[in-house]
Short mmCIF file of C-alpha atoms and ligand atoms in Angstrom, two decimals:
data_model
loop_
_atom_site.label_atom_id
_atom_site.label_comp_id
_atom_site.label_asym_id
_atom_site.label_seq_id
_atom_site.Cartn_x
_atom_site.Cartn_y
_atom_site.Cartn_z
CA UNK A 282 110.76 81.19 87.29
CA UNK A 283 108.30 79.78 85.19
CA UNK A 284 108.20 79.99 81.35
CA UNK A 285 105.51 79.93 78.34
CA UNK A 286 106.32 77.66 75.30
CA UNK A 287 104.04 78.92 73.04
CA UNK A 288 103.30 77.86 69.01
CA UNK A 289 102.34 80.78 67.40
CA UNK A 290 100.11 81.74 64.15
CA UNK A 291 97.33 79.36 65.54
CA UNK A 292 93.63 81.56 64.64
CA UNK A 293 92.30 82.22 67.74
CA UNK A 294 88.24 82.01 68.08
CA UNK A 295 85.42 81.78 70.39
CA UNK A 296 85.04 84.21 73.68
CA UNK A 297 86.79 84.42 76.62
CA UNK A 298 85.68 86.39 79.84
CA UNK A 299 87.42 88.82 81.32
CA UNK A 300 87.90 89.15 85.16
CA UNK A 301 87.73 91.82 87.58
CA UNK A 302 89.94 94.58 87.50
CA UNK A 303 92.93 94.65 89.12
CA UNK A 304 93.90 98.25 89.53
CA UNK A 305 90.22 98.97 90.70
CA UNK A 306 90.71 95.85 93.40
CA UNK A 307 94.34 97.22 94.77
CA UNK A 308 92.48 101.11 96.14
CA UNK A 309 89.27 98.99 96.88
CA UNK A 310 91.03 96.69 99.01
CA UNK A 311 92.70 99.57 100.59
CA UNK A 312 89.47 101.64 101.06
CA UNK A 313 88.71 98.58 103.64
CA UNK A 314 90.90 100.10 106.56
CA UNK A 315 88.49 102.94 106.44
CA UNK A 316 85.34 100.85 107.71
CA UNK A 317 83.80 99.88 110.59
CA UNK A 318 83.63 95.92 109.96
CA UNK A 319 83.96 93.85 107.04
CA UNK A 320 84.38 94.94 103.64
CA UNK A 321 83.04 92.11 100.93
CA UNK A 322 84.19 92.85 97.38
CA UNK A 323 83.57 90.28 94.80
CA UNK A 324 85.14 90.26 91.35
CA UNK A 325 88.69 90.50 92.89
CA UNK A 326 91.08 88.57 90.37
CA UNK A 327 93.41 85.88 92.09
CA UNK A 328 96.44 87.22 90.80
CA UNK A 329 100.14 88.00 92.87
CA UNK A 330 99.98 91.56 92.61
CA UNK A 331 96.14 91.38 94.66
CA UNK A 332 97.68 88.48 97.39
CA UNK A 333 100.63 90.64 97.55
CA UNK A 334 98.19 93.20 98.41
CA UNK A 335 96.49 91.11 101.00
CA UNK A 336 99.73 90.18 102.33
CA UNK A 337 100.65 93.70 103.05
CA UNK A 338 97.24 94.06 104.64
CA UNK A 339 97.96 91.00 106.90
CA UNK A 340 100.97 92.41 108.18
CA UNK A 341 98.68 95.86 109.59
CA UNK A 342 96.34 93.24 110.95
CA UNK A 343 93.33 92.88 108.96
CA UNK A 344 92.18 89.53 108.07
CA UNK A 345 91.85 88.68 104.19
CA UNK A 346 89.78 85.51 103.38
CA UNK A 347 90.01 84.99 99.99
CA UNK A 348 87.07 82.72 98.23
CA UNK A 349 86.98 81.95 94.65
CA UNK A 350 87.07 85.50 93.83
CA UNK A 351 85.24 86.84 96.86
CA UNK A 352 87.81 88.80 99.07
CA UNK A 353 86.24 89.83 102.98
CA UNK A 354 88.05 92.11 104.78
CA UNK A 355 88.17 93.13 108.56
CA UNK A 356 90.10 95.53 109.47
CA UNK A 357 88.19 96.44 112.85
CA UNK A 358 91.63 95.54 114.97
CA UNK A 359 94.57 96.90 112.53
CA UNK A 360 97.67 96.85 115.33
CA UNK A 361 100.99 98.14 113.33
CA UNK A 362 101.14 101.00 111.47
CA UNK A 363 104.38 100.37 109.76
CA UNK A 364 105.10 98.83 106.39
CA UNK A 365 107.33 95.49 105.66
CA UNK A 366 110.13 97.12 103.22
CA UNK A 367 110.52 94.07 101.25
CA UNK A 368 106.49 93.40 100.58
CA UNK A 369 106.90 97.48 99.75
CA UNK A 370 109.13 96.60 97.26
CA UNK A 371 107.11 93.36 96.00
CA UNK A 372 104.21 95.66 95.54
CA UNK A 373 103.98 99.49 94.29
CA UNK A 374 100.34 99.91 94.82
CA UNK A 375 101.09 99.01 98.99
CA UNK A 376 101.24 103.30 99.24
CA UNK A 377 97.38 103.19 98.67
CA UNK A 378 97.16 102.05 102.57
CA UNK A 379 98.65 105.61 103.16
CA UNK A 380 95.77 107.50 102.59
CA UNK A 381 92.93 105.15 105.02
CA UNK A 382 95.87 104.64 107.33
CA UNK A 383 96.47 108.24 108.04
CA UNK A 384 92.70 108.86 107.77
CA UNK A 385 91.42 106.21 110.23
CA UNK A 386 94.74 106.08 112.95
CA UNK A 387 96.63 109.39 112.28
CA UNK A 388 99.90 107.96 111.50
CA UNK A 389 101.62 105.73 108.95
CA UNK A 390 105.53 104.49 108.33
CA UNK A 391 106.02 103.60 104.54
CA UNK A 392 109.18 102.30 102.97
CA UNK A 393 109.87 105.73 100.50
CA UNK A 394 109.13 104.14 97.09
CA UNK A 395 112.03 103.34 94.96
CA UNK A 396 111.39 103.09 90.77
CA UNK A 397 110.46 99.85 88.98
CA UNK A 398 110.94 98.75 85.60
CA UNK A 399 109.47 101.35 83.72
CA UNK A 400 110.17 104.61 85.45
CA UNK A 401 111.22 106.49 88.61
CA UNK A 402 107.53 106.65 89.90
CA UNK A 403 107.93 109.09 92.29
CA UNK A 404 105.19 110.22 95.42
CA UNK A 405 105.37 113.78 95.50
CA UNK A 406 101.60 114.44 94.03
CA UNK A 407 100.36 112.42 96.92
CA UNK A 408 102.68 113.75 99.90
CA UNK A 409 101.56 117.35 98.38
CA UNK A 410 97.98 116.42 98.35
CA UNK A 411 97.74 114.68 102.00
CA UNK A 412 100.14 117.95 103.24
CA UNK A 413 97.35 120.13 102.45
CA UNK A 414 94.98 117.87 104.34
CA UNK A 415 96.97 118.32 107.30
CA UNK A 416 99.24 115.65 107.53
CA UNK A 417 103.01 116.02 108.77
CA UNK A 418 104.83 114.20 106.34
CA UNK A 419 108.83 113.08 107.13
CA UNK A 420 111.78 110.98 105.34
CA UNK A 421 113.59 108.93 108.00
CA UNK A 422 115.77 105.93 107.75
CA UNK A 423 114.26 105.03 104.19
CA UNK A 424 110.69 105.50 105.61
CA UNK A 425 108.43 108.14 104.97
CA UNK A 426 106.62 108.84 108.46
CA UNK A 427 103.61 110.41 108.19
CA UNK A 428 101.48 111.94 110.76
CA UNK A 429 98.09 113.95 110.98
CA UNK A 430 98.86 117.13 113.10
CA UNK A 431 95.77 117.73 114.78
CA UNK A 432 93.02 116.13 112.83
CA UNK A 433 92.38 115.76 108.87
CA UNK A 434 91.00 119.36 107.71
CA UNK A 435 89.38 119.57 104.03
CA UNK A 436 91.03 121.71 101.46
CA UNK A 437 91.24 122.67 98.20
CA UNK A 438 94.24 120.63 96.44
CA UNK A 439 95.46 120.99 92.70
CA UNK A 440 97.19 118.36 91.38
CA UNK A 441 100.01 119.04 89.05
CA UNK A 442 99.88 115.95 86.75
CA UNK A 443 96.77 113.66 87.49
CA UNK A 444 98.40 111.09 89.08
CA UNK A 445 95.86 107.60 89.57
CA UNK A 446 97.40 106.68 92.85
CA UNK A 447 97.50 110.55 93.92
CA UNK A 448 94.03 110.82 93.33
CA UNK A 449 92.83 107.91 95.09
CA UNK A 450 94.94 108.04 98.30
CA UNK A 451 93.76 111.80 98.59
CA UNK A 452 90.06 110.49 98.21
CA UNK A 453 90.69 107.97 100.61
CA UNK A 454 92.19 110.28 103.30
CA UNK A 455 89.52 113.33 102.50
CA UNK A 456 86.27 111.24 103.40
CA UNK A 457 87.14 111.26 107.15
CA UNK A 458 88.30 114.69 107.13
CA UNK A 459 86.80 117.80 108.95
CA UNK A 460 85.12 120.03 105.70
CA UNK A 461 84.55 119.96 102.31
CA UNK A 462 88.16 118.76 99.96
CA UNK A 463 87.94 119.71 96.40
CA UNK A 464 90.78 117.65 94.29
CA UNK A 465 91.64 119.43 90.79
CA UNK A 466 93.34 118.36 87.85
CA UNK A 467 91.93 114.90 89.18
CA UNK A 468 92.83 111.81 87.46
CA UNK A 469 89.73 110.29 85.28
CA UNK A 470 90.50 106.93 85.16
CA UNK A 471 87.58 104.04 85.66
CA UNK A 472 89.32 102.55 88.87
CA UNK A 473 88.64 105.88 90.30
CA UNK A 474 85.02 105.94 89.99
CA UNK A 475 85.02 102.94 91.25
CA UNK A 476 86.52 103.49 94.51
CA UNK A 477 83.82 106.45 94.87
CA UNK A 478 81.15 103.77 94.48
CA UNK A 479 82.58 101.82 97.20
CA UNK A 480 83.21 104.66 99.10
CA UNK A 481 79.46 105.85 99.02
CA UNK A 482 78.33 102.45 99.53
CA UNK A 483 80.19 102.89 103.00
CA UNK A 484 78.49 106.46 103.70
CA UNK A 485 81.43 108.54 102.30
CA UNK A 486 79.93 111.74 100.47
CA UNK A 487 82.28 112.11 97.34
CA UNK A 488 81.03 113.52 93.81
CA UNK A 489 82.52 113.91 90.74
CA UNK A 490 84.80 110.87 90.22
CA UNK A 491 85.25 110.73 86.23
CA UNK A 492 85.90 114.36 85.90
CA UNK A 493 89.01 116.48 86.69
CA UNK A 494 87.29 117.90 89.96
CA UNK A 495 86.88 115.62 93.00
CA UNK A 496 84.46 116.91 96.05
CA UNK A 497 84.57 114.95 99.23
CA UNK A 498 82.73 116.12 102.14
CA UNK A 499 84.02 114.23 105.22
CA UNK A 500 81.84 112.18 107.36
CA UNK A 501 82.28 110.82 111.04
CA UNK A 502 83.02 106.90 110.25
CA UNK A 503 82.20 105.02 107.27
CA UNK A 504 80.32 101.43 107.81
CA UNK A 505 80.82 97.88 105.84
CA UNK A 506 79.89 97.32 102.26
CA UNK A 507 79.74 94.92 99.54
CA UNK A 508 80.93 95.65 96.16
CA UNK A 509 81.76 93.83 93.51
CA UNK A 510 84.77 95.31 91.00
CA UNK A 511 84.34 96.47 87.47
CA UNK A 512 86.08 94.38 84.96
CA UNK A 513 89.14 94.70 83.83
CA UNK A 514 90.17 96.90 80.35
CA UNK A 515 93.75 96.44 80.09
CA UNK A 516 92.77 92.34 80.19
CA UNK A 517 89.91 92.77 77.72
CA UNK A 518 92.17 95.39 75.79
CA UNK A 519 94.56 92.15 75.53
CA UNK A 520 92.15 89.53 74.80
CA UNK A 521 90.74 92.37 71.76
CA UNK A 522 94.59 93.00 70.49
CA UNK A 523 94.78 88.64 70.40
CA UNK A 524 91.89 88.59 67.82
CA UNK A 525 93.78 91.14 65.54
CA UNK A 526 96.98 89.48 65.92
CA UNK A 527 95.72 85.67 65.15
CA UNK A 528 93.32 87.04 62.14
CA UNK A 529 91.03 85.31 64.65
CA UNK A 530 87.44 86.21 66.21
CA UNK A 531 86.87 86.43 69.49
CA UNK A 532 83.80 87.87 71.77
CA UNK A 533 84.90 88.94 74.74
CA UNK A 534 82.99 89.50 77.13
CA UNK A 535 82.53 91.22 80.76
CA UNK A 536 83.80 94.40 79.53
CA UNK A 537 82.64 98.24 79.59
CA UNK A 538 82.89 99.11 76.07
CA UNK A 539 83.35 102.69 77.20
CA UNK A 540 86.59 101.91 78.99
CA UNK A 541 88.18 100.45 75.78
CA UNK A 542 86.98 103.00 73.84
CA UNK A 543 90.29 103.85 73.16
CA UNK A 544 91.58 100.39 71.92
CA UNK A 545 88.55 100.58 70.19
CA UNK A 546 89.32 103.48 67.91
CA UNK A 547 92.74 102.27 67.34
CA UNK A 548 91.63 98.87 66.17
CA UNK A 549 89.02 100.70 63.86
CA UNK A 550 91.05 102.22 62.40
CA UNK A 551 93.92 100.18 61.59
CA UNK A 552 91.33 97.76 59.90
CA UNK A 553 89.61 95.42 62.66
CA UNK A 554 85.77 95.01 62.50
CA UNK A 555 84.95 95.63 66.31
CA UNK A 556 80.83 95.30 66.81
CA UNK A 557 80.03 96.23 70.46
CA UNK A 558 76.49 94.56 72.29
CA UNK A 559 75.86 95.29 75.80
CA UNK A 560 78.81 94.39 78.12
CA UNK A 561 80.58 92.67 75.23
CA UNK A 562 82.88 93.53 72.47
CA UNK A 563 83.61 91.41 69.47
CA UNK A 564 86.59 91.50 67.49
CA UNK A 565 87.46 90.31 63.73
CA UNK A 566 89.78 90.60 61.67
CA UNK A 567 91.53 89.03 58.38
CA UNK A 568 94.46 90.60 56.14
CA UNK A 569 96.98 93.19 57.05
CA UNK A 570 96.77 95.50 59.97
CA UNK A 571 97.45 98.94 58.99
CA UNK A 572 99.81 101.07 60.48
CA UNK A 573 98.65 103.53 62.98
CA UNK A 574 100.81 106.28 65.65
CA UNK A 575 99.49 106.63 69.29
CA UNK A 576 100.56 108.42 71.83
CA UNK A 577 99.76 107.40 75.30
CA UNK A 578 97.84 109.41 77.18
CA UNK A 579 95.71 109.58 80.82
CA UNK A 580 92.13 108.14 80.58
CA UNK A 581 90.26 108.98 78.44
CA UNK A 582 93.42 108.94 76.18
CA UNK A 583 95.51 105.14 74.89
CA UNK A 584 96.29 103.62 78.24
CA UNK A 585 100.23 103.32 78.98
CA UNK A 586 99.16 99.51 80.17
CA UNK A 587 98.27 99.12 76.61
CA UNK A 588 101.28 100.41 75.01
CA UNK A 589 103.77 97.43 75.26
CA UNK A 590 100.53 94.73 73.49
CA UNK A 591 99.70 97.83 70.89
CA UNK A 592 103.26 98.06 69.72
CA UNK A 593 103.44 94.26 69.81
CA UNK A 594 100.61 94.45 67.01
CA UNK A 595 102.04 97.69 64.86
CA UNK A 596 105.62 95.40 64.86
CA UNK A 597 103.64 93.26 61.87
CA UNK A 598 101.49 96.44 60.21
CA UNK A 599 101.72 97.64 56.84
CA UNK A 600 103.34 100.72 56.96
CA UNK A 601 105.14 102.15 59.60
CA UNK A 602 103.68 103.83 63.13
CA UNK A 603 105.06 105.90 65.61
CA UNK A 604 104.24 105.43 69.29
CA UNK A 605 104.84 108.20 71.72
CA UNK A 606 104.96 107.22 75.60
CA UNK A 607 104.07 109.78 78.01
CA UNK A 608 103.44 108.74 80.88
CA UNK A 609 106.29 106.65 82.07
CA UNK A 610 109.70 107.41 80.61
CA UNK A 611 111.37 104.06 80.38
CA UNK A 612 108.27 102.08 78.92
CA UNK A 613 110.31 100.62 76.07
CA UNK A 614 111.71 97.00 77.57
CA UNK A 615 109.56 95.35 75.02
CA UNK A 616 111.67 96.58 72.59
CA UNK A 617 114.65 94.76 72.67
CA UNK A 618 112.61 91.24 72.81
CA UNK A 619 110.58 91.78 70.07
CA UNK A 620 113.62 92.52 67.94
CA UNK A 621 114.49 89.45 68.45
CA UNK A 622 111.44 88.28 67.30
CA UNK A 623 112.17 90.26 63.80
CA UNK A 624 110.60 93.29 64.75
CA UNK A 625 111.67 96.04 63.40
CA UNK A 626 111.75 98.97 65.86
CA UNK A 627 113.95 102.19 66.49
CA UNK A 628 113.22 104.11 69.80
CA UNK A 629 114.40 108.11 69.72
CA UNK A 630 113.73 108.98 73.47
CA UNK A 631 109.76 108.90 73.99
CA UNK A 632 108.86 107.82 70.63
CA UNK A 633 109.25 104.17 69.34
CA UNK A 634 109.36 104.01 65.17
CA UNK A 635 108.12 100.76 64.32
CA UNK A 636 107.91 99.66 60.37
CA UNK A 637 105.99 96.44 59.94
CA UNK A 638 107.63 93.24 59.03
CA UNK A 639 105.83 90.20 57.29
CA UNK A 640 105.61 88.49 60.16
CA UNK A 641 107.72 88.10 63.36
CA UNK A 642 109.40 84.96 64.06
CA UNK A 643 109.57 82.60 67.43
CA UNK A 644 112.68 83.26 69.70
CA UNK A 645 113.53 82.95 73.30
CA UNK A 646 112.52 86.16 74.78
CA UNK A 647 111.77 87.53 78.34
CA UNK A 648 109.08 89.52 80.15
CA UNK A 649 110.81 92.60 82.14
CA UNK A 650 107.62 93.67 83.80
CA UNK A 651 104.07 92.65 83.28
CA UNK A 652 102.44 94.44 80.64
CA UNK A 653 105.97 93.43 78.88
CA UNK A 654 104.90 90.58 79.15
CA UNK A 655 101.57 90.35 77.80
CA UNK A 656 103.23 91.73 74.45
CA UNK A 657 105.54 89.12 74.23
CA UNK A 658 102.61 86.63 74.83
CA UNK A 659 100.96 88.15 71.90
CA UNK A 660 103.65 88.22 69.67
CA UNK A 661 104.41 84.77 70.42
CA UNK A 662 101.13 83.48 69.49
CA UNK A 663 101.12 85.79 66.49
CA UNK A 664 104.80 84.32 64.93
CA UNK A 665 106.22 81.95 63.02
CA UNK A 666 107.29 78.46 65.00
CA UNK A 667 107.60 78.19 68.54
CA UNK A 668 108.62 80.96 71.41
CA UNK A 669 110.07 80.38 74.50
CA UNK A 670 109.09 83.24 77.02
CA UNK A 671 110.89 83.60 80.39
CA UNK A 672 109.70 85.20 83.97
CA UNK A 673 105.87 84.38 83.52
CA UNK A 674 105.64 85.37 86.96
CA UNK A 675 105.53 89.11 85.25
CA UNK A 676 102.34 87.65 83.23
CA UNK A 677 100.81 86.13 86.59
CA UNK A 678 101.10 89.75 88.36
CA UNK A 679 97.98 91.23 85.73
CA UNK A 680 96.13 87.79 83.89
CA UNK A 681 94.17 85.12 85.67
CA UNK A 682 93.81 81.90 84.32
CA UNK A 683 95.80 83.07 81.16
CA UNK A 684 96.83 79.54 79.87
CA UNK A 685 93.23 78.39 80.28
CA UNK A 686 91.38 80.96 78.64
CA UNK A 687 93.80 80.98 75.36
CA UNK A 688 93.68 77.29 74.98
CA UNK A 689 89.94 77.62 74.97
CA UNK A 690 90.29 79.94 72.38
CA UNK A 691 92.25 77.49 70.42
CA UNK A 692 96.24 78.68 71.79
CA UNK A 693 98.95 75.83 71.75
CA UNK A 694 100.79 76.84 74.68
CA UNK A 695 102.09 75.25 77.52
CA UNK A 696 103.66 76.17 81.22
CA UNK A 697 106.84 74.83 82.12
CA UNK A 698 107.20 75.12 85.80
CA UNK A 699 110.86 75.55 87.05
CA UNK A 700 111.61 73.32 89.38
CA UNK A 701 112.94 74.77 92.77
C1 UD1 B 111 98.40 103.42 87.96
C2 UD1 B 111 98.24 101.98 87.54
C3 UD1 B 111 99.27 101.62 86.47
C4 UD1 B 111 99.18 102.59 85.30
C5 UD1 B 111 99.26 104.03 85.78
C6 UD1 B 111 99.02 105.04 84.69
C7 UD1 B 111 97.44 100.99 89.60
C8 UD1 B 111 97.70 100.07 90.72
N1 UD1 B 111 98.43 101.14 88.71
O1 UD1 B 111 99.70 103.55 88.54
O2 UD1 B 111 99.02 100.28 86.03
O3 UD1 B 111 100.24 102.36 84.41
O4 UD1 B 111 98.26 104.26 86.81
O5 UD1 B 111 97.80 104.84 84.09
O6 UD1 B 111 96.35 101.54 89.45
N2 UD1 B 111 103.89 110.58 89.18
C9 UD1 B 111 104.61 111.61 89.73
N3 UD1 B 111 104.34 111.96 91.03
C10 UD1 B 111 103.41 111.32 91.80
C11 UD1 B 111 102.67 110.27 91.21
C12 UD1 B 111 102.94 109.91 89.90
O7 UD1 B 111 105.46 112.21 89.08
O8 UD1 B 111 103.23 111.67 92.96
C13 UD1 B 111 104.14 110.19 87.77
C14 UD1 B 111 104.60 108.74 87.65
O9 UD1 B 111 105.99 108.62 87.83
C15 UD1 B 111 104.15 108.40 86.25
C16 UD1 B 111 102.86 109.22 86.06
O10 UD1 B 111 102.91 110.23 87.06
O11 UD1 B 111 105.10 108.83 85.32
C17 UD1 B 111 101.58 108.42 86.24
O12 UD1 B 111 101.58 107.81 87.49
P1 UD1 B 111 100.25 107.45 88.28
O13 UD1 B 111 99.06 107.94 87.53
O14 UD1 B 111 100.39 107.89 89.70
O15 UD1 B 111 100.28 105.87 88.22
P2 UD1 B 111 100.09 104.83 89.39
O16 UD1 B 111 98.93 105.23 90.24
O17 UD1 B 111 101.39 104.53 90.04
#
């Protein structure tokens, strides 16, 4: 795997755009199986977790032609209906197909998801949710096999935590479903407004995507669109958090200040000047960050992608700052490596106590998933002398073009490819 060697405590300065959003690219790409021809969406970051994606598609047979960072889909002549188990594995966000699947050919076999890195991540929001809707859902042999008994009725769900991928599999099943679905205790987040404007673009009649109730009145078919993806705000979270950490100044731009808003506040209010213009956000800063507790929370509360790059700044505060995880309950990995950095962190089951060393030092440390990751990269270019960070492939899952954009920005870091 590859590896970052990275000299840190260069000031980092000038702007940087960020690209398309990958979360809101993984349901669009899915929402494809549900139309009648090609589905253009432009905006789609080239990154492993969206080819993984597109591999997974392959394997139902659509075709994916990828261009730049326009992705056409056709899935007019999908032939399998059953999942690889080892691109499953590769690839969380695959059980976003299980929604169109079920809602365009009435039966699906997944792989039944296992954890990852930073929690258990179980399904049972969704299975409820597409029960309701009529669907026959079964664990055999590892596989969940799920199967519309009759045809896909409307109904009124309420979801008991509001799950992202819950919400937008629902969605994606209720548009082609007999009657009006109301979805409660929805999940908020950007990605799923998002897939509503696709959605409509397609002739889908959904409302309310943003709030905690989702209606979908179901339609006949749904037609091709174009789209192109809203940008990403755990990237431009990132690129903000590098300004603070490097003393630097950075404009970033291609961002919806609105969806940061949270990082935003945070920033404020641990000292950064943050002036906002349009679809841009600029970030300064100089002196010592103060300390300041979050607790992660879903949207419009701190992103849990933002967690792991937030801590990474509160390890060099003045003072110290608590931050509470809770939405994933074994989002701590960074931990460890960052100690070894000089951090200086205790975690007490959810909550991480960080008080704020001088400055954190280079060491050889490794990403253990990919927002992990993208701490570790900002710590590194935050420290003392050089860091070597293992399993970039992590990185490569969520940031395009990462070593370009920071060396623009005035980053001394280089790849070292491991040879095979
Ligand atoms: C999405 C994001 C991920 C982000 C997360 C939370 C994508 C591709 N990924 O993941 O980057 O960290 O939202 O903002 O968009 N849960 C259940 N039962 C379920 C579903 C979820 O208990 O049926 C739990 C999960 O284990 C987790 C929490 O709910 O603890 C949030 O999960 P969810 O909102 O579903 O996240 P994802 O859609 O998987």
């Amino acid at each position: 795997m590859d590896r970052y060697v990275i000299t840190g405590k260069q000031r980092l300065e000038g702007r940087v755009v960020t690209g398309g959003a990958k979360n809101a690219s993984l349901p669009l790409m899915a929402a494809a199986i549900l139309a009648e021809g090609k589905t253009v969406l432009t905006g789609v970051p080239r990154l492993t977790d969206i080819f993984n994606m597109a591999e997974v598609m392959k394997t139902l047979g659509c075709k994916a032609d990828f261009r730049n960072n326009e992705l056409v889909l056709d899935t007019s002549s999908l032939t399998e209906n059953t999942f690889d188990q080892e691109l499953m594995r590769r690839m969380r966000a695959s059980n976003l197909v299980l929604g169109p699947m079920l809602a365009k050919y009435g039966q699906v076999n997944l792989p039944s998801p296992g954890g990852c890195a930073i929690g258990t991540r179980p399904m049972d929001q969704h299975i409820k949710g597409l029960k309701e809707l009529g669907v026959k859902i079964k664990v055999k042999h590892g596989y969940l096999e799920a199967k519309v008994d009759k045809k896909l009725m409307g109904a009124e769900i309420y979801l008991d935590i509001p799950s992202v991928g819950a919400t937008e599999n629902i969605m994606m099943a209720a548009v082609l479903a007999e009657g009006t679905t109301v979805l409660h205790n929805a999940a908020r987040e950007p990605e799923i407004v998002d897939l509503q404007n696709l959605l409509n673009k397609m002739g889908a009649k959904v409302r309310g995507a943003g709030t905690h109730v989702i209606r979908i009145d179901g339609v006949k078919k749904l037609q091709s669109a174009e789209h192109t993806v809203i940008p990403d705000r755990i990237e431009a979270g990132t690129h903000m958090l590098a300004a603070v950490m490097t003393q630097g100044d950075i404009l970033v731009e291609n961002v919806v200040p609105e969806h940061v808003s949270p990082i935003i506040a945070k920033l404020r209010q641990g000292g950064a000047t943050i002036t906002t213009n349009g679809d841009s956000v600029r970030v300064q800063h100089k002196g010592k960050f103060k300390a300041v507790d979050l607790k992660t929370l879903a949207y419009p509360g701190f992103p849990t992608d933002m967690q792991p790059q937030f801590l990474a700044l509160l390890t060099m505060a003045e003072g110290t700052s608590i931050v509470t995880e809770t939405i994933f309950e074994n989002r701590f990995q960074h931990v460890p490596e960052l100690t070894r950095m000089g951090a200086k962190i205790r975690v007490e089951g959810r909550a991480a106590i960080v008080c704020g060393v001088p400055t954190l030092e280079g060491a050889f440390v490794q990403a253990t998933d990919l927002r992990a990751g993208a701490a570790l990269f900002l710590a590194a270019l935050a420290a003392e002398e050089g860091t070597v960070l293992e399993r970039v492939d992590y990185i490569d899952r969520g940031y395009e073009n990462l070593e370009e954009k920071y060396r623009a920005l005035g980053a001394k870091l280089q790849r070292v490819v491991k040879q095979a």
